[in-house]
Tab-separated table of C-alpha atoms in Angstrom:
chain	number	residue	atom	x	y	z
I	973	UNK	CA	-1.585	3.699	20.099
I	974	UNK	CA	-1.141	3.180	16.441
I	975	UNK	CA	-3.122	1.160	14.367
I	976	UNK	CA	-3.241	0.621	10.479
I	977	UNK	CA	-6.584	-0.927	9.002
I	978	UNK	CA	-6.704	-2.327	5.550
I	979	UNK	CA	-10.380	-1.895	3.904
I	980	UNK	CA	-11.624	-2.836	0.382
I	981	UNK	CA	-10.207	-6.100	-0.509
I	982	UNK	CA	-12.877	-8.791	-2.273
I	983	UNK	CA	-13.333	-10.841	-4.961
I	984	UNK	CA	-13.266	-9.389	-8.301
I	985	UNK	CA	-13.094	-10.481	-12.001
I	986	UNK	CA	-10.001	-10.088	-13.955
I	987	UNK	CA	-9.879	-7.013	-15.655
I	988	UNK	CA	-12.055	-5.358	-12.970
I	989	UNK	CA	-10.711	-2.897	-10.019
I	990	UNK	CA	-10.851	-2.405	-6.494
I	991	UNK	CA	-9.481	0.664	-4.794
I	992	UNK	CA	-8.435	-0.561	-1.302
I	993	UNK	CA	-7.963	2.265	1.879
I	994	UNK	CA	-5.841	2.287	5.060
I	995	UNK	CA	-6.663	4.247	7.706
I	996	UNK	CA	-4.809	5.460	10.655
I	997	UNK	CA	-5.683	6.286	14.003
I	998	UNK	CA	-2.922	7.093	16.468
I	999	UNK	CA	-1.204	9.191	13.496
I	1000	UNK	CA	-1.549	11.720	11.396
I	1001	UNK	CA	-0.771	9.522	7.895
I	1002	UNK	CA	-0.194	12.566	5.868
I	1003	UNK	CA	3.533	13.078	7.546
I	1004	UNK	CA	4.182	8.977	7.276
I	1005	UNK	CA	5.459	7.539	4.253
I	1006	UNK	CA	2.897	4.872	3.180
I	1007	UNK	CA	3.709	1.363	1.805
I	1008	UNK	CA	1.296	-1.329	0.398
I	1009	UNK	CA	2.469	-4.617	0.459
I	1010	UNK	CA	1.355	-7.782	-0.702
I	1011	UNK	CA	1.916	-11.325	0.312
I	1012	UNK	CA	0.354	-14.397	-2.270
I	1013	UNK	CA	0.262	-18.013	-0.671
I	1014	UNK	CA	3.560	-19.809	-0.294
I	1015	UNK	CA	5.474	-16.716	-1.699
I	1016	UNK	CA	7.172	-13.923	0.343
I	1017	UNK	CA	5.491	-10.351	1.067
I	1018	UNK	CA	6.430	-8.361	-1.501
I	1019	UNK	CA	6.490	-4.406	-2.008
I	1020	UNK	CA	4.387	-2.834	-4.765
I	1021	UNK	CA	3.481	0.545	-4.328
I	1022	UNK	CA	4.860	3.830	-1.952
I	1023	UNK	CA	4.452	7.298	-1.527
I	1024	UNK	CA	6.913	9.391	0.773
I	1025	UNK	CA	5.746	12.065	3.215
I	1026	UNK	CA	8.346	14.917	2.687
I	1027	UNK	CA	7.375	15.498	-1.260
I	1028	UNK	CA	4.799	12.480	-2.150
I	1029	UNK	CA	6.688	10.996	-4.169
I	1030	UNK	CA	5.496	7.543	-5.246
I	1031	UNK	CA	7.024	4.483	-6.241
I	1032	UNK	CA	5.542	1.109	-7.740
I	1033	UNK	CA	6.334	-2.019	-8.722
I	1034	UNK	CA	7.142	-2.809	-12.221
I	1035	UNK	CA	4.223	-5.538	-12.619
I	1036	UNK	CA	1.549	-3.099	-11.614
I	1037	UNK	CA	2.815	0.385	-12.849
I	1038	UNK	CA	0.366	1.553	-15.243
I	1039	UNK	CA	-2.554	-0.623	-13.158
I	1040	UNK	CA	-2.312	0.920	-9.785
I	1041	UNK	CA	-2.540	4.446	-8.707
I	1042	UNK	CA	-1.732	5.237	-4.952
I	1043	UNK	CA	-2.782	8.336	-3.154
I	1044	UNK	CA	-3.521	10.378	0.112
I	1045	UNK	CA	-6.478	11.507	1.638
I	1046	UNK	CA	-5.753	14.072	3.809
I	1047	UNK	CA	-8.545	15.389	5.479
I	1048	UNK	CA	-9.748	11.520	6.187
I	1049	UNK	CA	-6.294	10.291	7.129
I	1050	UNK	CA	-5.856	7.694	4.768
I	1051	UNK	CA	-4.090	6.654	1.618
I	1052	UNK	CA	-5.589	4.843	-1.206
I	1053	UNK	CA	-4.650	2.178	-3.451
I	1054	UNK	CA	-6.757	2.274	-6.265
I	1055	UNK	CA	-6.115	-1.259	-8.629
I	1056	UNK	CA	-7.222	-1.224	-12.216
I	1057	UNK	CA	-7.216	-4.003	-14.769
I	1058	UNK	CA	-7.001	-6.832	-12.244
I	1059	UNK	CA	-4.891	-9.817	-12.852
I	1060	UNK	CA	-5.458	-13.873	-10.829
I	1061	UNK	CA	-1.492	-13.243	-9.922
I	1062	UNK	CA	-2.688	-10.202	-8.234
I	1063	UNK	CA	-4.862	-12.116	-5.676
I	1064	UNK	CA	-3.041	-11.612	-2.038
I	1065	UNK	CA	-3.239	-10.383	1.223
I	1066	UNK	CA	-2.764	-6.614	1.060
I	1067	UNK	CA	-0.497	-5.075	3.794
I	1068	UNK	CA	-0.329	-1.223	4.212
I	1069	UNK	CA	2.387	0.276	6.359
I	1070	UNK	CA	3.452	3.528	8.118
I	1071	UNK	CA	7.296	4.623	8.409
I	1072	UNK	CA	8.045	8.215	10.642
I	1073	UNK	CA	11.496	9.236	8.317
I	1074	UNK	CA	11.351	12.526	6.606
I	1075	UNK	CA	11.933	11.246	2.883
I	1076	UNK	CA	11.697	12.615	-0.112
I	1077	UNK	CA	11.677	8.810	-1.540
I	1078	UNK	CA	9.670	5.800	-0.190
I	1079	UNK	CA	11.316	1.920	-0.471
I	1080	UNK	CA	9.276	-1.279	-1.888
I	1081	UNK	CA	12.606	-3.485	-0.633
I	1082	UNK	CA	13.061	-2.206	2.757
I	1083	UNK	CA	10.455	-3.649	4.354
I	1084	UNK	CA	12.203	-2.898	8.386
I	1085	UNK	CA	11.795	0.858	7.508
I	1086	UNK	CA	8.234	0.359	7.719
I	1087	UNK	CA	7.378	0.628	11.999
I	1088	UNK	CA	3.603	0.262	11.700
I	1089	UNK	CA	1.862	-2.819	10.139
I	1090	UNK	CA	-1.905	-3.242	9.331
I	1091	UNK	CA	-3.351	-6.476	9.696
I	1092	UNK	CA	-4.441	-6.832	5.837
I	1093	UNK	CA	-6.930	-7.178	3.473
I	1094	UNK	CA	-7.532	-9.868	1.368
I	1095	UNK	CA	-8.207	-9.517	-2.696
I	1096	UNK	CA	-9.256	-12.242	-5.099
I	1097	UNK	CA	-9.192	-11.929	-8.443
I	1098	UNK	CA	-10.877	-15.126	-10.833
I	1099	UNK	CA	-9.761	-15.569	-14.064
């Protein structure tokens, strides 16, 4: 059985930085592509950051490129998404996800690629 498990969300001053982790069991993450997701109140789930399995390529978001770093850890089967210079339009539920395809590219848009779902994590951020 799969199962995706978002850690490291909180509440956290703007400008500040959490690095949030999801960890598999069921899978070996390193040959998934890994998404992280985001979904603010009364606004749809949104895409922000990627990073294919075939050549780890990564992909983000144009609001937090420059602010948010995502990356694998292999021998602890999980994937990182470290957050820097926190913004309040930041604060969401944090989603990662898992997707089997051999890729040498990862989608933010394609959400139904993604087969595997964690439950999320929740981050704050006061202004």
């Amino acid at each position: 059985q799969v199962q995706l498990v978002e850690s490291g969300g909180g509440l956290v001053q703007a400008g500040g930085s959490l690095r949030l982790a999801c960890t598999a069991s069921g899978i070996t993450l390193s040959y998934y592509t890994v998404g992280w997701f985001r979904q603010a109140p009364g606004k749809e789930r949104e895409g922000i950051s990627c990073i294919s399995n075939r050549d780890d390529n990564t992909d983000y978001r144009d609001s937090v490129k420059g602010r948010f770093t995502i990356s694998r850890d292999k021998a602890n089967n999980m994937v990182y998404l470290q957050m820097s210079n926190l913004m309040p339009e930041d604060t969401a539920v944090y989603f990662c996800a898992s997707d089997s395809a051999w890729l040498s590219y990862c989608s933010l848009n394609y959400e139904a690629m993604y087969e595997n779902w964690g439950q999320g994590t929740q981050v704050t951020v006061s202004s």
